[in-house]
Amino acid sequence: MDSSLLVVIFLVLHVLGAIAGFGPVFAFGILGPMAGRAGPNGGAALLEATIAIEKRAVIPAAIAQPITGLILIFITSYNVNFFSHYWLWISILLYAIAFYLAIFVQAPTVERMCTSRSRDRRRPRWRPSRSGPRPWVRSRPPCSS
């Protein structure tokens, strides 16, 4: 296979991975505040959706991104005199920092937010009605994805 074809294939995969991995993250900034204002059911649903998007799209794309990037580095021979390409090793360093923060800081924080909201929802909430008080009922476990 021609190396220029490999460059095109892996470049397309690299760009698609960036779009799939980082595109939804911009929506999280909108979904987060909406979850706080949406009430008990809506807020938990938005947090569950955020976790599902993160697990099914963002994390797999974020894992594939450095793999396709490394393949591109070797196919295009940027590995020769690697440290003379400042933009390359600085971008790898910044990506490693962002990946660490996303996996080990942001993901556990959203999980804790979801479980704390679900803990609040599991407490019985009594509402006055004609037939008497009714407990708040949930048909499936909260924050399960």
mmCIF file of N, CA and C in Angstrom:
data_model
loop_
_atom_site.group_PDB
_atom_site.id
_atom_site.type_symbol
_atom_site.label_atom_id
_atom_site.label_comp_id
_atom_site.label_asym_id
_atom_site.label_seq_id
_atom_site.Cartn_x
_atom_site.Cartn_y
_atom_site.Cartn_z
ATOM 1 N N MET A 1 0.852 -1.176 0.000
ATOM 2 C CA MET A 1 0.000 0.000 0.000
ATOM 3 C C MET A 1 0.898 1.240 0.000
ATOM 4 N N ASP A 2 0.526 2.215 -0.745
ATOM 5 C CA ASP A 2 1.288 3.456 -0.858
ATOM 6 C C ASP A 2 1.241 4.217 0.471
ATOM 7 N N SER A 3 2.377 4.793 0.874
ATOM 8 C CA SER A 3 2.427 5.494 2.161
ATOM 9 C C SER A 3 1.550 6.743 2.164
ATOM 10 N N SER A 4 1.369 7.385 1.012
ATOM 11 C CA SER A 4 0.505 8.568 0.981
ATOM 12 C C SER A 4 -0.954 8.183 1.228
ATOM 13 N N LEU A 5 -1.347 6.992 0.768
ATOM 14 C CA LEU A 5 -2.705 6.516 1.048
ATOM 15 C C LEU A 5 -2.864 6.230 2.542
ATOM 16 N N LEU A 6 -1.833 5.652 3.159
ATOM 17 C CA LEU A 6 -1.882 5.410 4.604
ATOM 18 C C LEU A 6 -1.971 6.720 5.386
ATOM 19 N N VAL A 7 -1.245 7.716 4.929
ATOM 20 C CA VAL A 7 -1.306 9.026 5.590
ATOM 21 C C VAL A 7 -2.723 9.575 5.517
ATOM 22 N N VAL A 8 -3.353 9.481 4.366
ATOM 23 C CA VAL A 8 -4.719 9.991 4.204
ATOM 24 C C VAL A 8 -5.683 9.213 5.091
ATOM 25 N N ILE A 9 -5.551 7.886 5.108
ATOM 26 C CA ILE A 9 -6.459 7.053 5.914
ATOM 27 C C ILE A 9 -6.331 7.405 7.397
ATOM 28 N N PHE A 10 -5.091 7.438 7.897
ATOM 29 C CA PHE A 10 -4.913 7.709 9.323
ATOM 30 C C PHE A 10 -5.175 9.169 9.677
ATOM 31 N N LEU A 11 -4.976 10.061 8.745
ATOM 32 C CA LEU A 11 -5.316 11.462 8.994
ATOM 33 C C LEU A 11 -6.830 11.638 9.105
ATOM 34 N N VAL A 12 -7.572 10.957 8.240
ATOM 35 C CA VAL A 12 -9.040 11.004 8.321
ATOM 36 C C VAL A 12 -9.510 10.395 9.643
ATOM 37 N N LEU A 13 -8.931 9.249 10.027
ATOM 38 C CA LEU A 13 -9.298 8.632 11.306
ATOM 39 C C LEU A 13 -8.947 9.551 12.483
ATOM 40 N N HIS A 14 -7.814 10.220 12.384
ATOM 41 C CA HIS A 14 -7.380 11.123 13.449
ATOM 42 C C HIS A 14 -8.331 12.321 13.570
ATOM 43 N N VAL A 15 -8.721 12.893 12.465
ATOM 44 C CA VAL A 15 -9.642 14.041 12.485
ATOM 45 C C VAL A 15 -11.036 13.606 12.947
ATOM 46 N N LEU A 16 -11.516 12.464 12.460
ATOM 47 C CA LEU A 16 -12.824 11.966 12.911
ATOM 48 C C LEU A 16 -12.808 11.653 14.406
ATOM 49 N N GLY A 17 -11.690 11.111 14.891
ATOM 50 C CA GLY A 17 -11.563 10.860 16.327
ATOM 51 C C GLY A 17 -11.611 12.141 17.132
ATOM 52 N N ALA A 18 -10.987 13.195 16.603
ATOM 53 C CA ALA A 18 -11.027 14.490 17.295
ATOM 54 C C ALA A 18 -12.448 15.041 17.324
ATOM 55 N N ILE A 19 -13.153 14.904 16.231
ATOM 56 C CA ILE A 19 -14.532 15.406 16.172
ATOM 57 C C ILE A 19 -15.433 14.602 17.104
ATOM 58 N N ALA A 20 -15.334 13.270 17.039
ATOM 59 C CA ALA A 20 -16.188 12.415 17.870
ATOM 60 C C ALA A 20 -15.815 12.501 19.340
ATOM 61 N N GLY A 21 -14.541 12.713 19.631
ATOM 62 C CA GLY A 21 -14.104 12.736 21.016
ATOM 63 C C GLY A 21 -14.294 14.065 21.706
ATOM 64 N N PHE A 22 -14.110 15.148 20.973
ATOM 65 C CA PHE A 22 -14.154 16.455 21.614
ATOM 66 C C PHE A 22 -15.408 17.243 21.278
ATOM 67 N N GLY A 23 -16.116 16.871 20.252
ATOM 68 C CA GLY A 23 -17.352 17.565 19.901
ATOM 69 C C GLY A 23 -18.399 17.513 20.998
ATOM 70 N N PRO A 24 -18.712 16.310 21.525
ATOM 71 C CA PRO A 24 -19.724 16.244 22.578
ATOM 72 C C PRO A 24 -19.320 16.955 23.864
ATOM 73 N N VAL A 25 -18.025 17.094 24.101
ATOM 74 C CA VAL A 25 -17.562 17.719 25.338
ATOM 75 C C VAL A 25 -18.031 19.170 25.432
ATOM 76 N N PHE A 26 -18.147 19.842 24.296
ATOM 77 C CA PHE A 26 -18.622 21.223 24.317
ATOM 78 C C PHE A 26 -20.082 21.298 24.759
ATOM 79 N N ALA A 27 -20.857 20.256 24.495
ATOM 80 C CA ALA A 27 -22.255 20.243 24.930
ATOM 81 C C ALA A 27 -22.375 20.020 26.432
ATOM 82 N N PHE A 28 -21.362 19.419 27.057
ATOM 83 C CA PHE A 28 -21.425 19.176 28.497
ATOM 84 C C PHE A 28 -21.504 20.481 29.278
ATOM 85 N N GLY A 29 -20.912 21.531 28.758
ATOM 86 C CA GLY A 29 -20.993 22.835 29.412
ATOM 87 C C GLY A 29 -22.403 23.401 29.408
ATOM 88 N N ILE A 30 -23.217 22.954 28.477
ATOM 89 C CA ILE A 30 -24.618 23.372 28.416
ATOM 90 C C ILE A 30 -25.478 22.432 29.252
ATOM 91 N N LEU A 31 -25.186 21.121 29.172
ATOM 92 C CA LEU A 31 -25.989 20.137 29.895
ATOM 93 C C LEU A 31 -25.812 20.241 31.410
ATOM 94 N N GLY A 32 -24.621 20.596 31.873
ATOM 95 C CA GLY A 32 -24.370 20.684 33.313
ATOM 96 C C GLY A 32 -25.277 21.677 34.016
ATOM 97 N N PRO A 33 -25.293 22.936 33.596
ATOM 98 C CA PRO A 33 -26.199 23.894 34.236
ATOM 99 C C PRO A 33 -27.675 23.527 34.056
ATOM 100 N N MET A 34 -28.014 22.938 32.915
ATOM 101 C CA MET A 34 -29.406 22.528 32.707
ATOM 102 C C MET A 34 -29.796 21.431 33.682
ATOM 103 N N ALA A 35 -28.852 20.543 34.017
ATOM 104 C CA ALA A 35 -29.141 19.473 34.972
ATOM 105 C C ALA A 35 -29.467 20.050 36.343
ATOM 106 N N GLY A 36 -28.814 21.143 36.711
ATOM 107 C CA GLY A 36 -29.099 21.769 37.996
ATOM 108 C C GLY A 36 -30.458 22.430 38.060
ATOM 109 N N ARG A 37 -30.968 22.893 36.926
ATOM 110 C CA ARG A 37 -32.260 23.591 36.897
ATOM 111 C C ARG A 37 -33.421 22.686 36.508
ATOM 112 N N ALA A 38 -33.157 21.463 36.104
ATOM 113 C CA ALA A 38 -34.200 20.632 35.504
ATOM 114 C C ALA A 38 -35.085 19.897 36.497
ATOM 115 N N GLY A 39 -34.819 19.993 37.761
ATOM 116 C CA GLY A 39 -35.625 19.261 38.718
ATOM 117 C C GLY A 39 -35.069 17.860 38.911
ATOM 118 N N PRO A 40 -35.692 17.085 39.811
ATOM 119 C CA PRO A 40 -35.105 15.786 40.158
ATOM 120 C C PRO A 40 -35.028 14.800 38.989
ATOM 121 N N ASN A 41 -36.081 14.663 38.225
ATOM 122 C CA ASN A 41 -36.053 13.687 37.129
ATOM 123 C C ASN A 41 -35.228 14.173 35.953
ATOM 124 N N GLY A 42 -35.438 15.405 35.548
ATOM 125 C CA GLY A 42 -34.733 15.940 34.392
ATOM 126 C C GLY A 42 -33.242 16.083 34.630
ATOM 127 N N GLY A 43 -32.866 16.531 35.822
ATOM 128 C CA GLY A 43 -31.451 16.683 36.143
ATOM 129 C C GLY A 43 -30.720 15.359 36.136
ATOM 130 N N ALA A 44 -31.336 14.348 36.722
ATOM 131 C CA ALA A 44 -30.704 13.026 36.735
ATOM 132 C C ALA A 44 -30.616 12.458 35.326
ATOM 133 N N ALA A 45 -31.644 12.693 34.525
ATOM 134 C CA ALA A 45 -31.617 12.196 33.145
ATOM 135 C C ALA A 45 -30.505 12.864 32.344
ATOM 136 N N LEU A 46 -30.310 14.171 32.546
ATOM 137 C CA LEU A 46 -29.229 14.866 31.844
ATOM 138 C C LEU A 46 -27.860 14.373 32.302
ATOM 139 N N LEU A 47 -27.705 14.128 33.595
ATOM 140 C CA LEU A 47 -26.432 13.590 34.082
ATOM 141 C C LEU A 47 -26.189 12.181 33.546
ATOM 142 N N GLU A 48 -27.241 11.368 33.501
ATOM 143 C CA GLU A 48 -27.105 10.023 32.934
ATOM 144 C C GLU A 48 -26.734 10.092 31.460
ATOM 145 N N ALA A 49 -27.321 11.034 30.731
ATOM 146 C CA ALA A 49 -26.985 11.198 29.314
ATOM 147 C C ALA A 49 -25.534 11.637 29.150
ATOM 148 N N THR A 50 -25.071 12.524 30.009
ATOM 149 C CA THR A 50 -23.680 12.966 29.959
ATOM 150 C C THR A 50 -22.732 11.795 30.184
ATOM 151 N N ILE A 51 -23.036 10.963 31.167
ATOM 152 C CA ILE A 51 -22.190 9.803 31.454
ATOM 153 C C ILE A 51 -22.214 8.820 30.292
ATOM 154 N N ALA A 52 -23.391 8.585 29.712
ATOM 155 C CA ALA A 52 -23.490 7.651 28.583
ATOM 156 C C ALA A 52 -22.709 8.155 27.371
ATOM 157 N N ILE A 53 -22.816 9.438 27.069
ATOM 158 C CA ILE A 53 -22.062 10.008 25.937
ATOM 159 C C ILE A 53 -20.568 9.897 26.200
ATOM 160 N N GLU A 54 -20.182 10.163 27.427
ATOM 161 C CA GLU A 54 -18.763 10.088 27.776
ATOM 162 C C GLU A 54 -18.227 8.667 27.621
ATOM 163 N N LYS A 55 -18.988 7.681 28.111
ATOM 164 C CA LYS A 55 -18.513 6.294 28.052
ATOM 165 C C LYS A 55 -18.557 5.712 26.646
ATOM 166 N N ARG A 56 -19.544 6.095 25.857
ATOM 167 C CA ARG A 56 -19.717 5.472 24.537
ATOM 168 C C ARG A 56 -19.032 6.207 23.401
ATOM 169 N N ALA A 57 -18.775 7.506 23.540
ATOM 170 C CA ALA A 57 -18.182 8.264 22.430
ATOM 171 C C ALA A 57 -16.866 8.925 22.805
ATOM 172 N N VAL A 58 -16.860 9.644 23.902
ATOM 173 C CA VAL A 58 -15.704 10.477 24.221
ATOM 174 C C VAL A 58 -14.486 9.644 24.619
ATOM 175 N N ILE A 59 -14.642 8.727 25.555
ATOM 176 C CA ILE A 59 -13.490 7.954 26.024
ATOM 177 C C ILE A 59 -12.915 7.053 24.936
ATOM 178 N N PRO A 60 -13.733 6.298 24.170
ATOM 179 C CA PRO A 60 -13.123 5.506 23.086
ATOM 180 C C PRO A 60 -12.387 6.363 22.059
ATOM 181 N N ALA A 61 -12.945 7.506 21.712
ATOM 182 C CA ALA A 61 -12.265 8.385 20.752
ATOM 183 C C ALA A 61 -10.999 8.976 21.358
ATOM 184 N N ALA A 62 -11.038 9.287 22.640
ATOM 185 C CA ALA A 62 -9.852 9.840 23.298
ATOM 186 C C ALA A 62 -8.742 8.807 23.421
ATOM 187 N N ILE A 63 -9.094 7.539 23.495
ATOM 188 C CA ILE A 63 -8.085 6.481 23.520
ATOM 189 C C ILE A 63 -7.532 6.242 22.120
ATOM 190 N N ALA A 64 -8.381 6.291 21.105
ATOM 191 C CA ALA A 64 -7.927 6.067 19.722
ATOM 192 C C ALA A 64 -7.103 7.231 19.190
ATOM 193 N N GLN A 65 -7.321 8.414 19.714
ATOM 194 C CA GLN A 65 -6.648 9.614 19.207
ATOM 195 C C GLN A 65 -5.125 9.528 19.281
ATOM 196 N N PRO A 66 -4.527 9.180 20.421
ATOM 197 C CA PRO A 66 -3.064 9.096 20.441
ATOM 198 C C PRO A 66 -2.522 7.943 19.600
ATOM 199 N N ILE A 67 -3.304 6.889 19.445
ATOM 200 C CA ILE A 67 -2.853 5.762 18.614
ATOM 201 C C ILE A 67 -2.739 6.198 17.157
ATOM 202 N N THR A 68 -3.785 6.837 16.642
ATOM 203 C CA THR A 68 -3.705 7.303 15.251
ATOM 204 C C THR A 68 -2.661 8.397 15.100
ATOM 205 N N GLY A 69 -2.491 9.208 16.131
ATOM 206 C CA GLY A 69 -1.464 10.246 16.087
ATOM 207 C C GLY A 69 -0.061 9.667 16.030
ATOM 208 N N LEU A 70 0.204 8.640 16.832
ATOM 209 C CA LEU A 70 1.523 7.999 16.797
ATOM 210 C C LEU A 70 1.783 7.320 15.460
ATOM 211 N N ILE A 71 0.765 6.690 14.907
ATOM 212 C CA ILE A 71 0.924 6.077 13.582
ATOM 213 C C ILE A 71 1.251 7.149 12.550
ATOM 214 N N LEU A 72 0.570 8.281 12.622
ATOM 215 C CA LEU A 72 0.871 9.384 11.700
ATOM 216 C C LEU A 72 2.295 9.911 11.887
ATOM 217 N N ILE A 73 2.747 9.980 13.130
ATOM 218 C CA ILE A 73 4.116 10.451 13.387
ATOM 219 C C ILE A 73 5.131 9.554 12.690
ATOM 220 N N PHE A 74 4.926 8.245 12.769
ATOM 221 C CA PHE A 74 5.889 7.322 12.170
ATOM 222 C C PHE A 74 5.742 7.227 10.656
ATOM 223 N N ILE A 75 4.522 7.300 10.143
ATOM 224 C CA ILE A 75 4.335 7.235 8.684
ATOM 225 C C ILE A 75 4.944 8.460 8.007
ATOM 226 N N THR A 76 4.762 9.629 8.607
ATOM 227 C CA THR A 76 5.250 10.869 7.988
ATOM 228 C C THR A 76 6.685 11.207 8.383
ATOM 229 N N SER A 77 7.337 10.333 9.130
ATOM 230 C CA SER A 77 8.742 10.481 9.554
ATOM 231 C C SER A 77 8.977 11.678 10.461
ATOM 232 N N TYR A 78 7.975 12.090 11.204
ATOM 233 C CA TYR A 78 8.188 13.144 12.199
ATOM 234 C C TYR A 78 8.948 12.608 13.408
ATOM 235 N N ASN A 79 9.102 11.268 13.499
ATOM 236 C CA ASN A 79 9.858 10.704 14.603
ATOM 237 C C ASN A 79 11.353 10.985 14.464
ATOM 238 N N VAL A 80 11.817 11.306 13.250
ATOM 239 C CA VAL A 80 13.205 11.697 13.042
ATOM 240 C C VAL A 80 13.363 13.121 13.580
ATOM 241 N N ASN A 81 14.349 13.317 14.428
ATOM 242 C CA ASN A 81 14.548 14.614 15.090
ATOM 243 C C ASN A 81 13.263 15.082 15.783
ATOM 244 N N PHE A 82 12.695 14.187 16.562
ATOM 245 C CA PHE A 82 11.396 14.435 17.196
ATOM 246 C C PHE A 82 11.386 15.720 18.021
ATOM 247 N N PHE A 83 12.437 15.956 18.794
ATOM 248 C CA PHE A 83 12.431 17.109 19.696
ATOM 249 C C PHE A 83 12.674 18.430 18.978
ATOM 250 N N SER A 84 12.974 18.375 17.695
ATOM 251 C CA SER A 84 13.075 19.632 16.945
ATOM 252 C C SER A 84 11.702 20.107 16.478
ATOM 253 N N HIS A 85 10.710 19.240 16.561
ATOM 254 C CA HIS A 85 9.326 19.594 16.212
ATOM 255 C C HIS A 85 8.601 19.992 17.509
ATOM 256 N N TYR A 86 8.795 21.234 17.917
ATOM 257 C CA TYR A 86 8.256 21.690 19.199
ATOM 258 C C TYR A 86 6.744 21.540 19.275
ATOM 259 N N TRP A 87 6.052 21.892 18.209
ATOM 260 C CA TRP A 87 4.597 21.838 18.215
ATOM 261 C C TRP A 87 4.108 20.420 18.488
ATOM 262 N N LEU A 88 4.873 19.429 18.061
ATOM 263 C CA LEU A 88 4.444 18.041 18.192
ATOM 264 C C LEU A 88 4.564 17.553 19.632
ATOM 265 N N TRP A 89 5.708 17.743 20.241
ATOM 266 C CA TRP A 89 5.839 17.214 21.593
ATOM 267 C C TRP A 89 5.106 18.068 22.610
ATOM 268 N N ILE A 90 4.928 19.356 22.326
ATOM 269 C CA ILE A 90 4.114 20.178 23.229
ATOM 270 C C ILE A 90 2.645 19.761 23.136
ATOM 271 N N SER A 91 2.169 19.467 21.931
ATOM 272 C CA SER A 91 0.772 19.026 21.785
ATOM 273 C C SER A 91 0.558 17.665 22.441
ATOM 274 N N ILE A 92 1.551 16.780 22.370
ATOM 275 C CA ILE A 92 1.433 15.480 23.040
ATOM 276 C C ILE A 92 1.379 15.675 24.556
ATOM 277 N N LEU A 93 2.193 16.560 25.076
ATOM 278 C CA LEU A 93 2.189 16.848 26.511
ATOM 279 C C LEU A 93 0.851 17.447 26.953
ATOM 280 N N LEU A 94 0.341 18.399 26.203
ATOM 281 C CA LEU A 94 -0.961 18.996 26.533
ATOM 282 C C LEU A 94 -2.085 17.968 26.454
ATOM 283 N N TYR A 95 -2.019 17.079 25.457
ATOM 284 C CA TYR A 95 -3.037 16.039 25.329
ATOM 285 C C TYR A 95 -2.987 15.097 26.529
ATOM 286 N N ALA A 96 -1.780 14.727 26.962
ATOM 287 C CA ALA A 96 -1.648 13.831 28.111
ATOM 288 C C ALA A 96 -2.237 14.470 29.368
ATOM 289 N N ILE A 97 -2.012 15.755 29.552
ATOM 290 C CA ILE A 97 -2.575 16.460 30.709
ATOM 291 C C ILE A 97 -4.103 16.496 30.622
ATOM 292 N N ALA A 98 -4.635 16.824 29.455
ATOM 293 C CA ALA A 98 -6.094 16.880 29.280
ATOM 294 C C ALA A 98 -6.725 15.501 29.458
ATOM 295 N N PHE A 99 -6.073 14.465 28.952
ATOM 296 C CA PHE A 99 -6.588 13.098 29.086
ATOM 297 C C PHE A 99 -6.625 12.698 30.560
ATOM 298 N N TYR A 100 -5.559 12.994 31.286
ATOM 299 C CA TYR A 100 -5.508 12.685 32.713
ATOM 300 C C TYR A 100 -6.643 13.390 33.457
ATOM 301 N N LEU A 101 -6.825 14.675 33.198
ATOM 302 C CA LEU A 101 -7.885 15.426 33.874
ATOM 303 C C LEU A 101 -9.267 14.884 33.531
ATOM 304 N N ALA A 102 -9.474 14.507 32.272
ATOM 305 C CA ALA A 102 -10.786 13.995 31.857
ATOM 306 C C ALA A 102 -11.103 12.658 32.509
ATOM 307 N N ILE A 103 -10.126 11.758 32.547
ATOM 308 C CA ILE A 103 -10.380 10.409 33.054
ATOM 309 C C ILE A 103 -10.373 10.355 34.579
ATOM 310 N N PHE A 104 -9.430 11.041 35.208
ATOM 311 C CA PHE A 104 -9.245 10.885 36.648
ATOM 312 C C PHE A 104 -9.835 12.013 37.488
ATOM 313 N N VAL A 105 -10.297 13.084 36.869
ATOM 314 C CA VAL A 105 -10.910 14.174 37.632
ATOM 315 C C VAL A 105 -12.367 14.371 37.206
ATOM 316 N N GLN A 106 -12.582 14.641 35.920
ATOM 317 C CA GLN A 106 -13.921 14.987 35.447
ATOM 318 C C GLN A 106 -14.897 13.807 35.515
ATOM 319 N N ALA A 107 -14.498 12.641 35.031
ATOM 320 C CA ALA A 107 -15.413 11.489 35.017
ATOM 321 C C ALA A 107 -15.860 11.095 36.427
ATOM 322 N N PRO A 108 -14.948 10.967 37.408
ATOM 323 C CA PRO A 108 -15.422 10.656 38.760
ATOM 324 C C PRO A 108 -16.309 11.754 39.361
ATOM 325 N N THR A 109 -16.048 13.002 39.007
ATOM 326 C CA THR A 109 -16.865 14.099 39.525
ATOM 327 C C THR A 109 -18.298 13.996 39.014
ATOM 328 N N VAL A 110 -18.461 13.708 37.732
ATOM 329 C CA VAL A 110 -19.806 13.569 37.167
ATOM 330 C C VAL A 110 -20.502 12.347 37.765
ATOM 331 N N GLU A 111 -19.764 11.255 37.973
ATOM 332 C CA GLU A 111 -20.357 10.069 38.610
ATOM 333 C C GLU A 111 -20.847 10.405 40.019
ATOM 334 N N ARG A 112 -20.035 11.149 40.778
ATOM 335 C CA ARG A 112 -20.454 11.533 42.135
ATOM 336 C C ARG A 112 -21.675 12.438 42.101
ATOM 337 N N MET A 113 -21.717 13.353 41.128
ATOM 338 C CA MET A 113 -22.890 14.221 40.998
ATOM 339 C C MET A 113 -24.132 13.390 40.741
ATOM 340 N N CYS A 114 -24.002 12.408 39.876
ATOM 341 C CA CYS A 114 -25.149 11.577 39.516
ATOM 342 C C CYS A 114 -25.606 10.741 40.706
ATOM 343 N N THR A 115 -24.660 10.145 41.428
ATOM 344 C CA THR A 115 -25.060 9.324 42.569
ATOM 345 C C THR A 115 -25.622 10.178 43.697
ATOM 346 N N SER A 116 -25.124 11.399 43.872
ATOM 347 C CA SER A 116 -25.697 12.251 44.917
ATOM 348 C C SER A 116 -27.113 12.674 44.546
ATOM 349 N N ARG A 117 -27.361 12.942 43.261
ATOM 350 C CA ARG A 117 -28.731 13.273 42.826
ATOM 351 C C ARG A 117 -29.631 12.072 42.988
ATOM 352 N N SER A 118 -29.122 10.882 42.661
ATOM 353 C CA SER A 118 -29.972 9.703 42.777
ATOM 354 C C SER A 118 -30.231 9.384 44.241
ATOM 355 N N ARG A 119 -29.274 9.672 45.128
ATOM 356 C CA ARG A 119 -29.480 9.465 46.545
ATOM 357 C C ARG A 119 -30.588 10.384 47.044
ATOM 358 N N ASP A 120 -30.609 11.618 46.550
ATOM 359 C CA ASP A 120 -31.677 12.546 46.920
ATOM 360 C C ASP A 120 -33.023 12.045 46.422
ATOM 361 N N ARG A 121 -33.033 11.427 45.226
ATOM 362 C CA ARG A 121 -34.298 10.971 44.656
ATOM 363 C C ARG A 121 -34.802 9.719 45.348
ATOM 364 N N ARG A 122 -33.923 8.938 45.982
ATOM 365 C CA ARG A 122 -34.376 7.713 46.622
ATOM 366 C C ARG A 122 -35.079 7.986 47.942
ATOM 367 N N ARG A 123 -34.868 9.146 48.519
ATOM 368 C CA ARG A 123 -35.589 9.483 49.737
ATOM 369 C C ARG A 123 -37.071 9.623 49.405
ATOM 370 N N PRO A 124 -37.925 9.083 50.234
ATOM 371 C CA PRO A 124 -39.350 9.220 49.922
ATOM 372 C C PRO A 124 -39.790 10.678 50.000
ATOM 373 N N ARG A 125 -40.478 11.095 48.991
ATOM 374 C CA ARG A 125 -41.030 12.447 48.966
ATOM 375 C C ARG A 125 -42.543 12.314 48.968
ATOM 376 N N TRP A 126 -43.158 12.879 49.960
ATOM 377 C CA TRP A 126 -44.595 12.749 50.098
ATOM 378 C C TRP A 126 -45.257 13.979 49.532
ATOM 379 N N ARG A 127 -46.250 13.726 48.715
ATOM 380 C CA ARG A 127 -47.022 14.816 48.125
ATOM 381 C C ARG A 127 -48.474 14.673 48.559
ATOM 382 N N PRO A 128 -49.080 15.746 48.951
ATOM 383 C CA PRO A 128 -50.497 15.640 49.305
ATOM 384 C C PRO A 128 -51.333 15.410 48.051
ATOM 385 N N SER A 129 -52.249 14.502 48.153
ATOM 386 C CA SER A 129 -53.173 14.255 47.049
ATOM 387 C C SER A 129 -54.494 13.785 47.635
ATOM 388 N N ARG A 130 -55.435 13.559 46.769
ATOM 389 C CA ARG A 130 -56.760 13.145 47.242
ATOM 390 C C ARG A 130 -56.730 11.740 47.823
ATOM 391 N N SER A 131 -55.881 10.892 47.284
ATOM 392 C CA SER A 131 -55.849 9.515 47.774
ATOM 393 C C SER A 131 -54.826 9.324 48.892
ATOM 394 N N GLY A 132 -54.241 10.393 49.376
ATOM 395 C CA GLY A 132 -53.274 10.282 50.462
ATOM 396 C C GLY A 132 -51.852 10.462 49.954
ATOM 397 N N PRO A 133 -50.915 10.392 50.852
ATOM 398 C CA PRO A 133 -49.520 10.609 50.466
ATOM 399 C C PRO A 133 -48.989 9.489 49.576
ATOM 400 N N ARG A 134 -48.134 9.860 48.617
ATOM 401 C CA ARG A 134 -47.533 8.874 47.712
ATOM 402 C C ARG A 134 -46.012 9.025 47.745
ATOM 403 N N PRO A 135 -45.290 7.946 47.872
ATOM 404 C CA PRO A 135 -43.824 8.057 47.845
ATOM 405 C C PRO A 135 -43.323 8.273 46.423
ATOM 406 N N TRP A 136 -42.181 8.891 46.321
ATOM 407 C CA TRP A 136 -41.517 9.062 45.028
ATOM 408 C C TRP A 136 -41.023 7.696 44.579
ATOM 409 N N VAL A 137 -41.387 7.257 43.382
ATOM 410 C CA VAL A 137 -41.053 5.916 42.916
ATOM 411 C C VAL A 137 -40.171 6.018 41.686
ATOM 412 N N ARG A 138 -39.153 5.177 41.629
ATOM 413 C CA ARG A 138 -38.256 5.113 40.466
ATOM 414 C C ARG A 138 -38.267 3.677 39.973
ATOM 415 N N SER A 139 -38.458 3.481 38.659
ATOM 416 C CA SER A 139 -38.617 2.138 38.124
ATOM 417 C C SER A 139 -37.299 1.429 37.850
ATOM 418 N N ARG A 140 -36.205 2.171 37.678
ATOM 419 C CA ARG A 140 -34.908 1.531 37.433
ATOM 420 C C ARG A 140 -33.855 2.200 38.295
ATOM 421 N N PRO A 141 -32.740 1.530 38.542
ATOM 422 C CA PRO A 141 -31.720 2.147 39.381
ATOM 423 C C PRO A 141 -31.174 3.416 38.748
ATOM 424 N N PRO A 142 -31.015 4.476 39.526
ATOM 425 C CA PRO A 142 -30.533 5.737 38.971
ATOM 426 C C PRO A 142 -29.073 5.650 38.552
ATOM 427 N N CYS A 143 -28.722 6.433 37.543
ATOM 428 C CA CYS A 143 -27.350 6.538 37.044
ATOM 429 C C CYS A 143 -26.779 5.201 36.621
ATOM 430 N N SER A 144 -27.612 4.324 36.113
ATOM 431 C CA SER A 144 -27.104 3.055 35.587
ATOM 432 C C SER A 144 -27.003 3.177 34.087
ATOM 433 N N SER A 145 -25.844 2.842 33.564
ATOM 434 C CA SER A 145 -25.681 2.952 32.118
ATOM 435 C C SER A 145 -25.049 1.715 31.552
#
